[in-house]
Amino acid sequence: MLEIKNLHVKLEEEDKAILKGVDLSVEAGKVHAIMGPNGSGKSTLSYVLSGRDGYAVTDGTATLDGEDLLEMEPEERAAAGLFLAFQYPVEIPGVGNMTFLRTALNAQRRARGQEEMSSADFLKTIREKAKALKIDSEMLKRPVNVGFSGGEKKRNEILQMAMLEPKMCILDETDSGLDVDAMKLVADGVNALRDAGRGFLVITHYQRLLDHIAPDVVHIMANGKIVATGGPELALEVEKNGYASFESEAA
Amino acid sequence: MAVAQPKTDATEARIAALTMPEGASWATEARKGALARLRASGLPGPRDEYWRFTNPAGLVEPEAPRAATFSDTDERPIFDAIDRVKLVFVDGVFDEGLSDDPALAGVEILRLSDALSRDIHWARDLYGALEERGQTPVVRPLAALNTAFATDGVAIRATGKAERPVNLIYLHRSETSDAILHHLVRVEEGAELTVLENGPAASRFNKCTEIDVAKGGTFHHVRAQGRDHERRAVTHMFARVAEEARYKSFTLTANGVMTRNEHVIEIVGDEAIAHVAGAALGDGRTGKFHHDDTVFITHDAVGCESRQVFKKVLRNGAEGVFQGKILVKPGAQKTDGYQISQSLLLDEDSSFQAKPELEIYADDVACSHGSTTGAIDETALFYLRSRGVPTAEATDLLVLAFVAEAIDEIEDEALRADILDRLSGWLERRRQG
Ligand SMILES: Nc1ncnc2c1ncn2[C@@H]1O[C@H](COP(=O)(O)OP(=O)(O)OP(=O)(O)O)[C@@H](O)[C@H]1O
Ligand SMILES: [Mg+2]
């Protein structure tokens, strides 16, 4: 589903290489996790895949179901089925959460040549999904992420994911800042979406999330590269011994 | 102070092109008084301090610059869903055939010419009176010109709660029309009235409204200025707000080569409220766009509140201006004054100039003002795009969010929804080219 080959990325404004040859492929139906030290390039990878400005791809490719992601505008990537749950969700004063989600959903549908969702269907669906994530209707009416606590913002990201039903979901530290119960809600949200047609790339620092969302494959990123790939046991090893052994490999 | 010769010449040339309408002797006297004020100050020129950011060219010449009319579209007329009484002016001339029966409003409504040819005491007390008071400390010659030469308008007097809003609709049919309208509004003690205004009016439109709100009265005003690209407008709202009275005005502007909207409000009774707000969307793509909000609020009573909330969204070389003043007179204690003017510049060709002023002669007051100029928030824009919202649509969402504070000043929910609807419609049509 998601194929990343030899991806090299530097900052657009300065000569600073951040990704130095990332190879990664996520198959449909699988959950891949990426762990790695601070500053190793995990968020950068997620931003480059979703099309944020400020980065220059100097080599390599990234495709989603064979389509070149790097050639597309961010909105086209979303319509193609890519979703990024942000490490730092953005506050948008003045834009209601509901308006935001309905606009996004219908824009994606239009881009895919589908009918827009009626207001009634939209309301029914969002109420159901919000309830599962314990997001109350008052929060839905508020401006996007404004005045939300850290944990509420993360839950709101998962609500967006549940509404948009993307085929490739990237979660950047969605577990950070969550209390135990919220972590469970988020994990349930992710697990509810797991199916044969959907891939996940879960960026995390903690084994704790992976206890709830059992990954099929775990990657270690260090210094802009994937330096180790293995099963769930790799995450346990990191939890125990840290990244020291991987970092020496990357250097 | 003597007026410089070129200015006198320009003023006389303009006056020569106008005819003072006939009326009762008291009305003629009021008009002559206004003409004397106009001659004393002369028409505004580009070097006048009060016109530093807005060049009055086009507003002051004997002939109105030509302005194309915008043929009616499939667009639903604004305020259509509101149960209101329509009074229609075509190029500045009242059209009875297109208008509703004024009696349906449940208030007294007279055509200006009728009001000024009879002995109607409240009209007599008001015509030119607030305009004259508004000439100090800053002269407003185009308003004096209006009082002297206004050819049409309405006089509205509410003695109780109006049954329906009065909707003044200004149609623009002639490419060379030059309209001067003057309205009088008197809201009696405890009475309540809403006036709606919309339409481009004329190629050049000079409109003056004098509003006198008596003790405990409420006046609401919501206006959508017509979108004919080439039209020019200068409008003045002179208001006097008495004890415990409420005055609230909101204006939405999109398009127009030139718009200068002045608000001159005098709060004269304790515990009164005056709010003025505006949202302007300017696009220089289809020609020039220049929009100026000039507001002067005087507090001359105790425990009063005033708010000025103005937002401008500018692109493709559009120009925005805000001049806003809060004057707190000695003794106007417990004044609560707020003023905010903000612009969202969608590119580097557009510009915003603001001159916020506070002048306070009382010691127990809370006044604040702020002015900002900013670009679109790139982080928010990317967030929206990453969810599949195309750039243009995402920008418009952020534009709506930006102007929300001004639109929220409209108290009536149905009117607020109508204005929002209008605004989203405009943005959408613009997006689709
Ligand atoms: N726009 C930018 N300007 C300057 N430096 C940047 C920028 N984006 C990323 N970097 C740098 O690139 C490196 C990788 O950053 P990135 O955010 O991808 O790390 P990360 O693996 O997500 O870290 P963390 O675990 O702390 O979230 C860091 O050294 C960071 O400072
Ligand atoms: Mg990160």
XYZ file of C-alpha atoms and ligand atoms in Angstrom:
716
model
C 0.000 0.000 0.000
C 2.537 2.604 1.165
C 5.927 2.185 -0.517
C 8.836 4.382 0.481
C 12.123 3.822 -1.314
C 15.468 5.399 -0.567
C 13.800 8.645 0.551
C 16.217 11.516 1.061
C 14.870 14.777 2.430
C 16.535 18.009 3.377
C 15.236 21.300 4.647
C 14.208 23.565 1.790
C 15.802 26.669 3.277
C 19.102 25.246 4.403
C 21.434 22.433 3.567
C 20.420 20.160 6.353
C 19.701 16.539 5.478
C 17.056 14.985 7.725
C 15.989 11.763 6.025
C 18.928 9.885 4.631
C 17.542 6.979 2.667
C 14.333 5.686 4.230
C 13.026 2.356 2.948
C 9.690 1.228 4.250
C 6.651 -0.519 2.957
C 3.338 -0.947 4.730
C 0.994 -3.563 3.331
C -2.784 -3.289 3.426
C -4.216 -4.764 6.581
C -1.013 -4.332 8.575
C 0.036 -2.132 11.441
C 3.627 -0.914 11.372
C 5.174 0.949 14.267
C 8.118 3.322 14.121
C 10.139 4.075 17.214
C 13.268 6.130 17.457
C 15.088 8.778 19.428
C 14.015 12.424 19.474
C 15.078 14.239 16.354
C 15.643 11.090 14.321
C 13.226 12.223 11.601
C 9.946 10.438 12.379
C 7.722 13.514 12.199
C 9.612 14.755 9.175
C 8.774 11.520 7.398
C 5.092 11.959 8.239
C 5.083 15.602 7.076
C 6.865 14.812 3.819
C 4.355 12.073 3.114
C 1.444 14.425 3.740
C 2.947 17.257 1.713
C 3.916 19.967 4.158
C 6.003 22.870 2.814
C 9.560 23.448 3.878
C 11.134 20.161 2.857
C 12.909 19.162 -0.341
C 13.033 15.568 -1.524
C 16.488 15.067 -2.979
C 16.170 11.397 -3.843
C 13.843 8.443 -3.598
C 10.138 7.819 -4.025
C 6.949 7.429 -2.026
C 3.813 5.914 -3.489
C 0.369 5.027 -2.221
C -1.158 2.128 -4.123
C 1.290 2.835 -6.902
C 0.441 6.555 -7.147
C 3.292 9.011 -6.706
C 2.504 10.831 -3.463
C 5.296 13.344 -3.783
C 3.777 14.835 -6.947
C 0.443 15.528 -5.294
C -0.908 18.519 -3.375
C -1.684 17.795 0.294
C -5.448 17.767 -0.408
C -4.941 15.300 -3.256
C -3.029 12.984 -0.950
C -5.881 13.152 1.517
C -8.385 12.379 -1.209
C -6.172 9.480 -2.293
C -6.610 8.074 1.202
C -3.662 9.301 3.239
C -4.258 10.621 6.743
C -1.847 12.037 9.280
C -2.796 12.364 12.933
C -0.574 15.292 13.892
C 1.903 15.166 16.747
C 0.784 18.722 17.493
C -2.817 19.199 16.301
C -3.469 22.736 15.106
C -5.942 25.167 16.688
C -8.174 27.023 14.243
C -10.098 29.780 16.020
C -13.396 30.623 14.410
C -13.818 27.393 12.438
C -16.258 25.035 14.103
C -15.186 21.427 14.492
C -18.306 20.186 12.703
C -17.985 22.614 9.813
C -14.362 21.654 9.474
C -15.091 17.940 9.344
C -18.045 18.219 7.008
C -16.092 20.454 4.648
C -13.177 18.016 4.666
C -15.314 14.944 4.197
C -17.278 16.420 1.326
C -14.194 17.868 -0.336
C -12.635 14.412 -0.354
C -15.817 12.888 -1.686
C -16.023 15.456 -4.460
C -12.400 14.850 -5.363
C -13.144 11.148 -5.667
C -16.239 11.789 -7.764
C -18.595 10.670 -5.008
C -21.806 12.256 -3.770
C -21.524 14.638 -0.831
C -22.835 13.331 2.465
C -26.164 14.837 3.500
C -26.272 16.935 6.662
C -28.519 14.399 8.348
C -26.218 11.460 7.590
C -23.222 13.470 8.614
C -24.763 14.403 11.953
C -25.789 10.861 12.683
C -22.363 9.471 11.823
C -20.353 12.040 13.739
C -22.512 11.672 16.841
C -21.972 7.935 16.847
C -18.232 8.158 16.345
C -17.767 11.000 18.801
C -19.616 9.048 21.425
C -17.268 6.101 21.070
C -14.349 8.464 21.681
C -16.146 10.189 24.557
C -16.133 13.515 22.717
C -19.243 15.394 23.795
C -21.430 17.469 21.520
C -20.259 20.672 23.137
C -16.697 19.892 22.005
C -17.936 19.249 18.481
C -19.416 22.723 18.347
C -16.288 24.453 19.534
C -13.700 25.825 17.125
C -11.215 23.210 15.931
C -8.967 22.249 18.858
C -9.345 25.650 20.531
C -9.298 25.276 24.275
C -8.996 21.497 23.965
C -6.698 19.782 26.427
C -3.739 17.864 25.018
C -5.603 14.592 25.318
C -8.783 16.029 23.783
C -6.839 17.199 20.772
C -5.466 13.719 20.225
C -8.922 12.175 20.523
C -10.166 14.730 18.048
C -7.519 13.552 15.566
C -8.818 10.015 15.904
C -12.390 11.254 15.403
C -11.309 12.892 12.150
C -9.662 9.659 11.090
C -12.790 7.689 11.927
C -14.951 10.083 9.903
C -12.674 10.317 6.885
C -11.967 6.565 6.753
C -8.611 6.886 5.038
C -6.867 3.806 3.706
C -3.428 4.723 5.001
C -3.282 6.185 8.500
C -0.156 7.697 9.973
C -0.305 8.431 13.698
C 2.456 10.664 14.984
C 2.757 10.196 18.753
C -0.979 10.136 19.184
C -0.367 8.477 22.547
C 1.789 11.270 23.964
C 0.052 13.189 26.701
C -2.822 10.734 27.045
C -3.957 9.373 30.385
C -4.488 5.641 30.704
C -8.199 5.770 29.879
C -7.747 8.081 26.904
C -4.997 5.827 25.594
C -7.467 2.971 25.688
C -10.085 5.047 23.825
C -7.597 5.982 21.131
C -6.408 2.399 20.780
C -10.010 1.197 20.526
C -10.584 3.836 17.871
C -7.652 2.574 15.870
C -8.541 -1.077 16.358
C -12.102 -0.406 15.213
C -10.699 0.817 11.908
C -8.338 -2.078 11.390
C -9.317 -4.089 8.399
C -7.863 -5.889 5.436
C -7.915 -2.824 3.207
C -6.251 -0.364 5.545
C -2.670 0.200 6.578
C -1.321 1.947 9.697
C 1.983 3.548 10.492
C 2.131 4.289 14.202
C 4.916 6.538 15.473
C 5.415 6.195 19.215
C 7.942 6.338 21.990
C 6.171 3.891 24.233
C 5.477 0.214 24.393
C 2.295 1.102 26.262
C 0.364 2.009 23.102
C 1.600 -1.098 21.373
C 0.149 -3.178 24.204
C -3.248 -1.990 22.976
C -2.567 -1.767 19.248
C -0.584 -4.893 18.516
C 1.739 -4.037 15.625
C 2.659 -6.531 12.936
C 6.019 -4.937 12.275
C 8.242 -2.606 14.309
C 10.890 -0.313 12.781
C 13.574 1.628 14.536
C 14.500 4.972 13.003
C 17.743 6.665 13.943
C 19.529 9.553 12.323
C 17.196 9.691 9.316
C 17.165 6.013 8.443
C 15.382 2.807 9.326
C 18.109 0.922 11.152
C 16.225 -2.125 12.345
C 13.002 -3.927 11.457
C 11.436 -6.777 13.356
C 8.390 -8.046 15.164
C 6.733 -6.721 18.328
C 9.729 -7.985 20.345
C 11.802 -5.118 18.956
C 9.652 -2.624 20.835
C 10.163 -4.544 24.047
C 13.904 -4.481 23.515
C 13.838 -0.682 23.103
C 11.773 -0.361 26.236
C 14.437 -2.310 28.128
C 17.711 -1.154 26.643
C 17.041 2.185 24.928
C 18.413 3.149 21.526
C 22.153 3.031 22.241
C 22.831 -0.097 20.214
C 20.760 1.150 17.229
C 22.288 4.595 17.189
C 25.796 3.212 16.882
C 24.573 1.245 13.874
C 23.213 4.376 12.245
C 26.330 6.447 12.702
C -9.531 79.391 8.577
C -9.693 80.422 4.968
C -10.243 77.748 2.396
C -7.575 77.594 -0.309
C -8.672 78.835 -3.726
C -8.427 75.530 -5.628
C -10.599 73.938 -2.998
C -13.138 76.739 -3.175
C -13.212 76.389 -6.955
C -13.775 72.646 -6.734
C -16.492 73.133 -4.136
C -18.271 75.813 -6.165
C -18.092 73.684 -9.290
C -19.784 70.862 -7.439
C -22.415 73.147 -5.929
C -23.156 74.638 -9.346
C -24.064 71.187 -10.633
C -26.680 70.714 -7.908
C -30.145 72.110 -7.271
C -31.502 72.646 -3.811
C -34.910 70.954 -3.566
C -37.856 73.008 -2.420
C -39.594 72.481 0.864
C -41.012 74.206 3.891
C -39.180 77.341 4.893
C -37.661 75.609 7.932
C -36.261 72.907 5.627
C -34.823 75.447 3.235
C -33.202 77.154 6.158
C -31.667 73.878 7.322
C -30.377 73.236 3.813
C -28.922 76.703 3.544
C -27.206 76.243 6.868
C -25.645 73.059 5.570
C -24.581 74.785 2.374
C -22.855 77.441 4.465
C -21.031 74.679 6.389
C -19.970 73.097 3.110
C -18.639 76.407 1.809
C -16.844 77.101 5.091
C -14.923 73.835 5.022
C -14.761 73.158 1.301
C -14.999 69.662 -0.165
C -12.351 67.198 1.027
C -9.074 67.170 -0.804
C -6.217 64.669 -0.842
C -4.164 66.783 1.542
C -6.773 66.906 4.283
C -5.650 65.078 7.408
C -8.979 63.261 7.703
C -8.564 62.033 4.113
C -4.938 61.047 4.389
C -5.541 57.384 3.652
C -8.473 57.805 1.274
C -8.265 59.957 -1.795
C -11.641 61.682 -2.221
C -11.224 61.796 -6.010
C -14.383 60.503 -7.620
C -16.527 61.569 -4.678
C -16.225 65.319 -5.108
C -16.362 66.120 -8.836
C -19.459 67.697 -10.395
C -20.134 64.528 -12.364
C -20.194 60.997 -11.103
C -17.665 58.685 -12.735
C -19.407 56.070 -14.862
C -19.983 52.742 -13.160
C -21.223 49.610 -14.853
C -24.396 48.095 -13.443
C -24.328 44.510 -12.333
C -27.192 42.636 -13.898
C -29.288 40.646 -11.499
C -28.185 37.077 -11.119
C -29.797 33.932 -9.865
C -28.562 35.008 -6.455
C -31.280 35.067 -3.833
C -31.824 38.684 -2.732
C -30.387 39.364 0.682
C -32.812 39.576 3.628
C -35.302 37.676 1.419
C -36.092 35.237 4.181
C -36.787 38.033 6.655
C -40.346 39.292 7.078
C -39.645 42.934 6.305
C -41.083 46.022 4.648
C -39.230 46.847 1.443
C -38.770 50.439 0.398
C -37.035 50.527 -2.947
C -34.958 53.295 -4.464
C -33.804 53.068 -8.068
C -30.709 55.160 -8.718
C -31.633 57.225 -5.702
C -35.332 57.739 -6.516
C -38.045 56.138 -4.429
C -40.079 53.647 -6.451
C -43.508 53.132 -4.981
C -44.384 50.347 -7.401
C -41.480 48.201 -6.315
C -42.017 48.933 -2.642
C -44.251 47.396 -0.002
C -46.949 49.323 1.796
C -44.982 51.295 4.412
C -47.841 50.937 6.892
C -46.926 47.262 7.330
C -43.898 48.268 9.368
C -46.052 49.514 12.205
C -44.128 52.779 12.416
C -44.591 56.201 10.835
C -42.854 56.411 7.476
C -42.807 59.454 5.234
C -40.951 60.205 2.078
C -38.322 62.840 2.813
C -39.895 65.419 0.489
C -43.160 65.083 2.421
C -41.458 65.332 5.772
C -39.577 68.442 4.699
C -42.541 70.233 3.180
C -44.801 69.981 6.201
C -44.446 71.056 9.746
C -43.451 67.813 11.353
C -41.787 68.832 14.561
C -39.541 65.808 15.070
C -38.254 65.952 11.483
C -37.728 69.644 11.847
C -35.705 69.105 15.021
C -33.595 66.402 13.405
C -32.923 67.368 9.800
C -29.323 68.550 9.604
C -29.115 68.831 13.390
C -27.005 65.766 14.128
C -25.026 66.287 10.950
C -24.216 69.791 12.157
C -23.199 68.522 15.607
C -21.001 65.970 13.858
C -18.994 68.695 12.125
C -16.943 69.325 15.268
C -14.218 68.627 16.033
C -13.752 67.208 12.519
C -15.501 68.586 9.439
C -17.499 66.217 7.235
C -18.180 68.311 4.132
C -19.788 65.519 2.107
C -22.401 65.148 4.819
C -23.092 68.898 4.760
C -23.418 68.660 0.985
C -25.917 65.875 1.517
C -28.092 67.882 3.890
C -28.074 70.812 1.504
C -28.948 68.887 -1.640
C -30.487 65.497 -0.734
C -33.249 64.743 -3.219
C -34.948 61.796 -1.586
C -35.007 59.559 1.442
C -37.333 58.498 4.206
C -38.281 59.758 7.621
C -39.105 56.982 10.051
C -40.496 57.405 13.524
C -41.076 54.492 15.857
C -43.259 55.087 18.888
C -43.401 51.438 19.967
C -41.888 48.167 18.879
C -41.917 48.093 15.082
C -43.853 45.169 13.640
C -41.300 44.503 10.934
C -37.854 45.702 9.983
C -37.727 48.434 7.369
C -35.560 47.370 4.447
C -34.173 50.160 2.306
C -33.173 48.630 -1.015
C -31.001 50.585 -3.383
C -31.022 49.451 -7.001
C -28.453 50.624 -9.497
C -29.750 50.822 -13.072
C -28.008 53.763 -14.708
C -24.285 53.870 -15.350
C -24.117 57.591 -14.661
C -26.428 57.916 -11.667
C -25.408 60.243 -8.866
C -27.674 59.756 -5.865
C -27.958 61.820 -2.706
C -30.259 60.317 -0.087
C -30.968 61.542 3.406
C -32.879 59.518 5.991
C -34.222 60.547 9.358
C -34.869 58.057 12.117
C -36.445 58.852 15.420
C -36.844 56.046 17.941
C -39.070 57.327 20.711
C -38.813 56.406 24.356
C -38.746 52.629 24.808
C -39.440 52.025 21.115
C -37.636 49.503 18.944
C -36.740 49.590 15.276
C -34.559 47.629 12.866
C -33.433 49.165 9.596
C -31.893 46.986 6.905
C -30.099 48.421 3.910
C -28.751 46.760 0.827
C -27.814 47.391 -2.757
C -25.253 49.398 -4.719
C -27.633 52.396 -5.048
C -25.991 54.332 -7.857
C -22.752 54.913 -9.711
C -22.017 57.441 -7.013
C -23.936 57.357 -3.774
C -23.901 59.925 -1.015
C -26.094 58.812 1.843
C -26.625 60.432 5.186
C -28.750 59.039 8.014
C -29.538 60.913 11.206
C -30.719 58.680 14.025
C -32.074 59.930 17.301
C -32.660 57.201 19.872
C -34.625 58.408 22.891
C -34.459 57.031 26.416
C -34.630 53.249 26.543
C -35.045 52.989 22.776
C -33.364 50.368 20.608
C -32.090 50.803 17.095
C -30.613 47.969 15.044
C -29.022 48.476 11.672
C -27.739 45.776 9.335
C -26.427 46.704 5.943
C -25.015 44.832 2.978
C -23.408 47.233 0.576
C -23.946 46.295 -3.044
C -21.321 44.500 -4.949
C -21.157 46.465 -8.188
C -17.429 46.680 -8.757
C -17.261 50.224 -10.057
C -19.661 51.951 -7.687
C -18.569 54.662 -5.271
C -20.195 55.433 -1.962
C -19.771 57.810 0.898
C -22.140 57.262 3.786
C -22.611 58.963 7.136
C -24.549 57.653 10.085
C -25.020 60.377 12.700
C -26.521 59.052 15.897
C -27.512 60.468 19.235
C -28.077 57.878 21.923
C -29.997 58.776 25.061
C -30.185 57.207 28.507
C -30.382 53.411 28.530
C -30.816 53.420 24.778
C -29.142 50.942 22.455
C -27.653 51.558 19.039
C -26.189 48.686 17.040
C -24.975 48.772 13.500
C -23.307 46.212 11.261
C -22.134 46.592 7.673
C -20.972 43.983 5.187
C -19.129 45.261 2.157
C -17.830 43.375 -0.830
C -16.583 45.118 -3.949
C -16.892 48.758 -4.865
C -14.108 50.950 -6.204
C -14.552 53.299 -3.292
C -16.450 53.133 -0.049
C -16.162 55.520 2.841
C -18.494 54.722 5.709
C -18.505 57.221 8.544
C -20.151 56.715 11.884
C -20.500 59.633 14.237
C -22.128 58.663 17.484
C -22.778 60.771 20.500
C -23.763 59.000 23.688
C -25.619 61.590 25.720
C -27.505 59.582 28.357
C -26.291 57.325 31.163
C -26.105 53.532 30.805
C -26.449 53.629 27.033
C -24.846 51.294 24.509
C -23.447 51.918 21.023
C -21.886 49.204 18.890
C -20.643 49.525 15.346
C -19.146 46.673 13.393
C -18.155 45.906 9.858
C -16.728 43.204 7.663
C -15.282 44.106 4.293
C -14.037 41.756 1.599
C -11.991 43.410 -1.065
C -10.601 42.010 -4.262
C -8.568 44.264 -6.514
C -8.694 41.721 -9.331
C -11.754 43.239 -10.946
C -10.553 46.819 -10.629
C -9.720 48.885 -7.632
C -11.094 48.244 -4.186
C -10.791 50.858 -1.497
C -12.725 50.657 1.728
C -12.607 53.128 4.571
C -14.372 52.885 7.923
C -14.187 56.105 9.853
C -15.777 56.070 13.279
C -16.069 58.738 15.936
C -17.768 57.847 19.195
C -18.220 60.450 21.902
C -19.024 59.435 25.454
C -20.776 62.248 27.283
C -22.600 60.301 29.995
C -21.928 57.907 32.838
C -21.738 54.115 32.669
C -21.976 53.727 28.899
C -20.507 51.069 26.663
C -19.234 51.381 23.116
C -17.699 48.826 20.771
C -16.079 49.155 17.372
C -15.270 45.874 15.643
C -13.957 46.049 12.096
C -12.483 43.293 9.942
C -11.137 43.539 6.437
C -10.020 40.792 4.088
C -7.952 42.172 1.258
C -6.439 40.635 -1.869
C -5.075 41.543 -5.266
C -4.100 45.089 -4.349
C -7.194 45.929 -2.327
C -6.863 48.790 0.158
C -8.418 49.026 3.588
C -8.552 51.971 5.971
C -9.775 52.324 9.509
C -9.918 55.557 11.462
C -11.556 55.092 14.796
C -11.832 57.347 17.749
C -13.226 57.084 21.226
C -13.631 60.451 22.920
C -14.491 60.343 26.598
C -15.631 63.735 27.827
C -15.006 65.031 31.337
C -17.484 63.428 33.699
C -18.194 60.419 31.467
C -17.136 58.069 34.245
C -17.445 54.288 34.135
C -17.105 54.361 30.377
C -16.385 50.992 28.821
C -14.901 51.528 25.375
C -13.565 48.838 23.081
C -12.169 49.140 19.622
C -10.562 46.544 17.379
C -9.630 46.806 13.721
C -7.972 43.945 11.934
C -7.002 43.110 8.429
C -6.191 39.835 6.773
C -3.961 40.457 3.781
C -4.080 37.562 1.338
C -1.106 38.833 -0.646
C 1.631 41.420 -0.553
C -0.042 43.829 -2.979
C -2.841 44.638 -0.591
C -2.616 47.164 2.193
C -4.273 48.257 5.399
C -3.886 51.560 7.201
C -5.285 52.105 10.643
C -5.492 55.123 12.879
C -6.960 54.149 16.222
C -7.354 56.993 18.706
C -8.372 57.375 22.302
C -8.957 60.749 23.896
C -9.987 60.506 27.506
C -10.883 63.278 29.945
C -12.389 61.169 32.732
C -10.397 59.114 35.207
C -12.629 56.154 35.961
C -12.883 54.517 32.536
C -11.878 51.254 30.876
C -10.974 51.748 27.251
C -8.961 49.484 25.030
C -8.079 49.480 21.398
C -6.048 47.323 19.100
C -5.231 47.025 15.451
C -3.526 44.183 13.613
C -2.503 43.266 10.119
C -1.803 39.655 9.340
C -1.501 37.038 6.658
C -3.240 33.695 6.460
C -2.064 31.212 9.093
C 0.015 28.738 7.071
C -0.071 26.071 9.760
C -3.853 26.142 9.883
C -3.979 26.156 6.100
C -1.830 23.032 5.881
C -3.877 21.314 8.554
C -7.051 21.929 6.533
C -5.424 20.805 3.292
C -4.081 17.664 4.933
C -7.714 16.801 5.641
C -8.565 17.145 1.973
C -9.819 20.733 1.806
C -8.413 22.428 -1.328
C -6.376 25.608 -0.775
C -9.018 28.063 -2.008
C -11.755 26.530 0.086
C -9.468 26.261 3.108
C -8.549 29.936 2.720
C -12.219 30.874 2.639
C -12.877 28.915 5.815
C -10.113 30.904 7.481
C -11.532 34.121 6.037
C -14.939 33.345 7.518
C -13.292 32.569 10.828
C -11.466 35.883 10.675
C -14.581 37.991 10.140
C -16.663 36.003 12.635
C -16.049 38.422 15.499
C -17.607 41.261 13.519
C -20.555 39.201 12.301
C -21.223 38.007 15.827
C -22.046 41.616 16.640
C -25.367 41.145 14.815
C -27.789 40.380 17.585
C -30.654 38.910 15.602
C -29.980 35.284 14.766
C -31.875 35.217 11.476
C -30.109 38.342 10.235
C -26.760 36.971 11.328
C -27.423 33.721 9.467
C -28.484 35.675 6.394
C -25.308 37.745 6.377
C -23.176 34.627 6.865
C -25.006 32.909 4.064
C -24.403 35.865 1.813
C -20.760 35.931 2.692
C -20.186 32.214 2.106
C -22.078 32.525 -1.162
C -19.861 35.380 -2.308
C -16.747 33.475 -1.402
C -17.948 30.364 -3.155
C -18.850 32.170 -6.351
C -15.521 33.930 -6.300
C -13.742 30.582 -5.937
C -15.574 29.195 -8.872
C -14.469 32.207 -10.868
N 11.473 22.957 9.679
C 12.587 22.588 10.329
N 13.571 23.483 10.581
C 14.688 23.126 11.212
N 14.942 21.895 11.645
C 14.009 20.953 11.428
C 12.784 21.244 10.777
N 12.058 20.116 10.695
C 12.790 19.170 11.288
N 13.976 19.657 11.723
C 15.024 18.919 12.404
O 15.055 17.634 11.834
C 15.289 16.666 12.832
C 14.198 15.627 12.836
O 13.033 16.201 13.386
P 11.691 15.394 13.578
O 10.689 16.310 14.113
O 11.368 14.692 12.314
O 12.108 14.337 14.696
P 11.262 13.247 15.441
O 11.900 11.956 15.156
O 9.828 13.366 15.094
O 11.489 13.651 16.953
P 10.528 13.563 18.245
O 10.612 12.164 18.704
O 11.153 14.504 19.217
O 9.144 13.971 17.827
C 15.438 17.415 14.136
O 16.801 17.635 14.357
C 14.717 18.710 13.860
O 15.247 19.748 14.636
Mg 8.120 13.907 16.154
